[in-house]
Amino acid sequence: MKFIKTTLVILSLASASAAQATEDMTIRLATTTSTYHSGLLDYLLPEFKKDTGYSVEVLAAGTGKSLRMGQNGDVDLVMTHAPKAEANFVEKGYGVLPRKLMHNDFVVVGPQADPAKIAGDKDVADALTKIASYNATFVSRGDDSGTHKKELNLWAQTKMEPNFGGYKAVGQGMGPTLNMASELQAYTMTDRGTWLAYQNKLDLKIVVEGDKRLFNPYQVILVNPSRYPDINYQGAKSFSDWLVNQKAQKMINNYKRHGEQLFVADAITQ
């Protein structure tokens, strides 16, 4: 009986050790829906696993929710695109080692008929003013994501409040928001990467692009291990290091949908 009990204890310890080893080889990443819906992570992660052995569990939730997961210690690192919120995240001690990763840009898309007559407008604030003045339908993500934060910042630069009759905040990710805008023949703002991934399924077109205020930078930030010692900091740092190395940055630059580059790598220029 004593032998059986000893054997069970050994097996239990071995099982716990194996579970711990598996957990240590898994990294929890909270990120924006744009990096997920664009297909970028599906393109990068197999190569990262091949190079390092680590698996990445992706939680695509938008910037606001991603940063909150980091604040709660629910993930090991975040990949987001809201510079002010990210700076606050680091300043308050939730995140460490922020690194520029890549950028793309936002565009305003709308129906082919373009009822607000904004196609070709180079001033995004002027275009939003026209949408509100015409009371055209505008679908907002309304989900505290980086895209939503950027949209609200742009509305603040107009003399119009986003509370007109045609304004609809839906609390959804970028893909569902684009689908809804297409169904409603409405305007919306999207990152270019998700637009390129979805455009062939939508009855919409780009109406505003090129304004420097539509620039969209992404960072990768580790969750602070001093605050949350149980996170997989070493795995997260390995992923961050890999993302900013020359190989991964080249992969980011080479990633295309429908023949167009979705993101421009920034780390190799630092």
Coordinates of C-alpha atoms in Angstrom, one line a residue:
M1 CA 0.0 0.0 0.0
K2 CA 2.9 2.4 0.9
F3 CA 4.5 1.6 -2.5
I4 CA 1.2 2.4 -4.3
K5 CA 0.8 5.7 -2.4
T6 CA 4.5 6.7 -3.2
T7 CA 3.9 5.8 -6.9
L8 CA 0.8 7.9 -7.0
V9 CA 2.6 10.9 -5.4
I10 CA 5.4 10.6 -8.0
L11 CA 3.0 10.4 -10.9
S12 CA 1.1 13.4 -9.5
L13 CA 4.3 15.4 -9.3
A14 CA 5.3 14.3 -12.8
S15 CA 1.9 15.3 -14.1
A16 CA 2.1 18.7 -12.4
S17 CA 5.6 19.2 -13.8
A18 CA 4.5 18.4 -17.3
A19 CA 1.6 20.8 -17.0
Q20 CA 3.9 23.5 -15.8
A21 CA 6.3 22.9 -18.7
T22 CA 3.4 23.1 -21.2
E23 CA 2.1 26.3 -19.6
D24 CA 5.6 27.8 -19.8
M25 CA 5.7 27.2 -23.5
T26 CA 2.4 29.0 -24.0
I27 CA 2.2 32.8 -24.3
R28 CA -1.0 34.8 -23.9
L29 CA -1.2 37.7 -26.2
A30 CA -4.0 40.3 -26.0
T31 CA -4.3 42.2 -29.3
T32 CA -6.5 44.3 -31.6
T33 CA -9.0 42.7 -33.8
S34 CA -7.2 44.3 -36.8
T35 CA -4.1 42.2 -36.4
Y36 CA -6.3 39.1 -36.1
H37 CA -8.8 39.8 -38.9
S38 CA -6.1 40.9 -41.3
G39 CA -4.5 37.5 -41.1
L40 CA -1.2 38.8 -40.0
L41 CA -0.9 36.7 -36.8
D42 CA -1.9 33.5 -38.7
Y43 CA 1.0 34.3 -41.0
L44 CA 3.6 35.1 -38.2
L45 CA 2.8 32.7 -35.4
P46 CA 3.7 29.3 -37.1
E47 CA 7.1 30.7 -38.0
F48 CA 7.6 32.0 -34.4
K49 CA 6.7 28.5 -33.0
K50 CA 9.1 26.8 -35.5
D51 CA 11.9 29.1 -34.4
T52 CA 11.3 29.0 -30.6
G53 CA 8.9 26.2 -29.7
Y54 CA 6.5 28.7 -28.1
S55 CA 2.8 28.6 -28.8
V56 CA 0.8 31.9 -28.7
E57 CA -2.8 32.0 -27.4
V58 CA -4.4 35.0 -29.1
L59 CA -7.1 37.0 -27.4
A60 CA -8.4 39.5 -30.0
A61 CA -10.4 42.0 -28.1
G62 CA -9.5 45.6 -29.2
T63 CA -7.0 47.9 -27.6
G64 CA -9.1 49.0 -24.6
K65 CA -10.0 45.5 -23.5
S66 CA -6.5 44.2 -24.3
L67 CA -4.9 46.8 -22.1
R68 CA -7.4 46.0 -19.3
M69 CA -6.4 42.3 -19.6
G70 CA -2.8 43.4 -19.2
Q71 CA -3.7 45.6 -16.2
N72 CA -5.3 42.5 -14.6
G73 CA -2.4 40.2 -15.3
D74 CA -4.6 38.0 -17.5
V75 CA -2.1 38.0 -20.4
D76 CA 1.7 38.1 -20.8
L77 CA 1.9 40.9 -23.4
V78 CA -0.2 43.2 -25.5
M79 CA -0.1 44.4 -29.1
T80 CA -2.1 47.5 -29.6
H81 CA -2.5 50.8 -31.5
A82 CA -3.6 53.6 -29.2
P83 CA -0.4 55.6 -28.3
K84 CA -2.0 57.7 -25.4
A85 CA -3.6 54.7 -23.8
E86 CA -0.4 52.7 -24.2
A87 CA 1.7 55.5 -22.6
N88 CA -0.7 55.5 -19.6
F89 CA -0.4 51.7 -19.4
V90 CA 3.4 52.0 -19.1
E91 CA 3.4 55.1 -16.8
K92 CA 1.1 53.4 -14.3
G93 CA 3.5 50.4 -14.1
Y94 CA 1.3 47.8 -15.8
G95 CA 3.6 47.4 -18.9
V96 CA 7.3 47.4 -19.6
L97 CA 9.6 47.4 -22.6
P98 CA 7.2 49.2 -25.1
R99 CA 8.5 48.7 -28.7
K100 CA 7.4 50.2 -31.9
L101 CA 6.4 47.3 -34.2
M102 CA 4.7 48.5 -37.4
H103 CA 2.1 50.9 -38.7
N104 CA -0.6 51.2 -41.3
D105 CA -3.3 53.8 -41.7
F106 CA -7.0 54.3 -41.2
V107 CA -9.4 55.0 -44.1
V108 CA -13.0 56.1 -44.2
V109 CA -15.2 53.8 -46.3
G110 CA -18.7 54.2 -47.5
P111 CA -21.4 53.3 -50.0
Q112 CA -20.8 53.5 -53.8
A113 CA -23.5 56.3 -54.0
D114 CA -21.5 58.4 -51.4
P115 CA -24.6 60.4 -50.2
A116 CA -22.4 62.8 -48.2
K117 CA -20.3 63.5 -51.3
I118 CA -16.9 63.1 -49.5
A119 CA -15.1 60.8 -51.9
G120 CA -11.6 62.2 -52.5
D121 CA -11.7 64.5 -49.5
K122 CA -8.2 64.8 -48.0
D123 CA -9.4 66.4 -44.7
V124 CA -10.9 63.7 -42.6
A125 CA -12.4 66.1 -40.1
D126 CA -14.2 67.9 -42.9
A127 CA -15.5 64.6 -44.3
L128 CA -16.9 63.6 -40.9
T129 CA -18.6 67.0 -40.6
K130 CA -20.3 66.5 -44.0
I131 CA -21.5 63.0 -42.9
A132 CA -23.1 64.4 -39.7
S133 CA -24.5 67.4 -41.6
Y134 CA -26.1 65.2 -44.1
N135 CA -27.3 62.8 -41.3
A136 CA -25.8 59.9 -43.3
T137 CA -25.6 56.6 -41.6
F138 CA -22.2 56.1 -39.8
V139 CA -21.4 52.8 -38.1
S140 CA -18.9 53.2 -35.2
R141 CA -17.2 50.3 -33.5
G142 CA -18.2 51.8 -30.2
D143 CA -16.0 49.2 -28.3
D144 CA -13.2 51.3 -26.8
S145 CA -10.8 49.8 -29.3
G146 CA -7.8 51.7 -30.8
T147 CA -9.9 52.4 -33.9
H148 CA -12.8 53.7 -31.8
K149 CA -10.4 55.9 -29.8
K150 CA -9.0 57.3 -33.0
E151 CA -12.5 57.9 -34.4
L152 CA -13.6 59.8 -31.3
N153 CA -10.4 61.9 -31.4
L154 CA -11.2 62.9 -35.0
W155 CA -14.8 63.8 -34.1
A156 CA -13.4 66.0 -31.4
Q157 CA -11.6 68.0 -34.1
T158 CA -14.9 68.8 -35.9
K159 CA -17.6 71.1 -34.7
M160 CA -20.1 68.1 -34.8
E161 CA -20.9 65.7 -32.0
P162 CA -21.3 62.0 -33.0
N163 CA -24.9 62.0 -31.7
F164 CA -26.8 62.7 -34.9
G165 CA -29.6 60.3 -36.0
G166 CA -27.5 58.3 -38.4
Y167 CA -24.7 57.5 -35.9
K168 CA -24.7 53.9 -34.7
A169 CA -22.3 52.6 -32.1
V170 CA -22.4 48.8 -32.3
G171 CA -19.8 47.6 -29.8
Q172 CA -18.3 45.1 -32.3
G173 CA -14.9 44.3 -33.8
M174 CA -13.7 45.7 -37.1
G175 CA -14.9 42.8 -39.3
P176 CA -18.5 42.8 -38.0
T177 CA -18.6 46.6 -38.1
L178 CA -17.6 46.5 -41.8
N179 CA -20.2 43.9 -42.6
M180 CA -22.9 46.0 -40.9
A181 CA -21.8 49.1 -42.7
S182 CA -22.0 47.3 -46.0
E183 CA -25.5 45.9 -45.2
L184 CA -26.7 49.4 -44.1
Q185 CA -24.9 51.2 -46.9
A186 CA -23.2 53.3 -44.3
Y187 CA -19.9 55.0 -43.7
T188 CA -17.3 53.7 -41.2
M189 CA -13.7 54.1 -40.3
T190 CA -11.4 51.1 -40.5
D191 CA -7.7 50.2 -40.4
R192 CA -6.5 49.5 -43.9
G193 CA -5.3 46.0 -43.1
T194 CA -8.8 44.8 -42.2
W195 CA -10.3 46.6 -45.1
L196 CA -8.0 44.8 -47.6
A197 CA -8.8 41.5 -46.0
Y198 CA -12.6 42.2 -46.2
Q199 CA -13.1 44.5 -49.2
N200 CA -14.1 41.8 -51.7
K201 CA -17.0 40.8 -49.5
L202 CA -18.3 44.3 -49.1
D203 CA -20.4 46.7 -51.1
L204 CA -18.3 49.7 -50.0
K205 CA -15.4 51.8 -51.3
I206 CA -12.6 54.0 -49.8
V207 CA -13.8 57.6 -49.7
V208 CA -11.2 59.3 -47.5
E209 CA -7.5 58.4 -47.2
G210 CA -4.1 60.0 -46.9
D211 CA -4.7 62.6 -44.1
K212 CA -1.7 62.4 -41.8
R213 CA -4.2 62.2 -38.8
L214 CA -5.1 58.7 -40.1
F215 CA -1.6 57.3 -39.3
N216 CA -2.0 54.1 -37.2
P217 CA 1.1 52.9 -35.2
Y218 CA 1.3 49.6 -33.4
Q219 CA 3.3 48.7 -30.3
V220 CA 4.1 45.5 -28.4
I221 CA 4.4 45.9 -24.6
L222 CA 5.2 43.3 -22.0
V223 CA 3.1 43.0 -18.8
N224 CA 5.1 44.0 -15.8
P225 CA 6.4 40.9 -14.0
S226 CA 7.1 42.9 -10.8
R227 CA 3.3 43.4 -10.6
Y228 CA 2.3 39.9 -11.8
P229 CA 5.2 37.4 -11.1
D230 CA 3.1 34.5 -12.3
I231 CA 2.9 35.6 -15.9
N232 CA 5.1 34.0 -18.6
Y233 CA 7.5 36.9 -18.8
Q234 CA 10.4 35.0 -20.5
G235 CA 8.1 33.7 -23.1
A236 CA 6.5 37.1 -23.7
K237 CA 10.0 38.7 -24.0
S238 CA 11.0 36.0 -26.5
F239 CA 8.0 36.8 -28.6
S240 CA 8.7 40.6 -28.4
D241 CA 12.3 40.0 -29.3
W242 CA 11.3 37.9 -32.2
L243 CA 8.8 40.4 -33.5
V244 CA 11.3 43.2 -33.7
N245 CA 14.1 41.2 -35.2
Q246 CA 15.1 41.4 -38.9
K247 CA 13.4 38.2 -39.9
A248 CA 9.9 39.0 -38.5
Q249 CA 10.1 42.6 -39.6
K250 CA 10.8 41.5 -43.1
M251 CA 7.9 39.1 -42.9
I252 CA 5.6 42.0 -41.8
N253 CA 6.7 44.1 -44.7
N254 CA 6.1 41.2 -47.1
Y255 CA 2.6 40.3 -45.9
K256 CA 0.1 41.2 -48.6
R257 CA -3.6 40.7 -49.3
H258 CA -4.9 41.1 -52.8
G259 CA -1.4 42.3 -53.9
E260 CA -1.3 45.2 -51.4
Q261 CA 1.1 45.5 -48.4
L262 CA -1.0 45.7 -45.2
F263 CA 1.6 46.9 -42.6
V264 CA 4.9 48.7 -42.6
A265 CA 7.5 47.4 -40.2
D266 CA 8.9 50.1 -37.8
A267 CA 11.3 48.3 -35.4
I268 CA 14.2 47.9 -37.8
T269 CA 14.3 51.7 -38.2
Q270 CA 14.8 52.3 -34.4

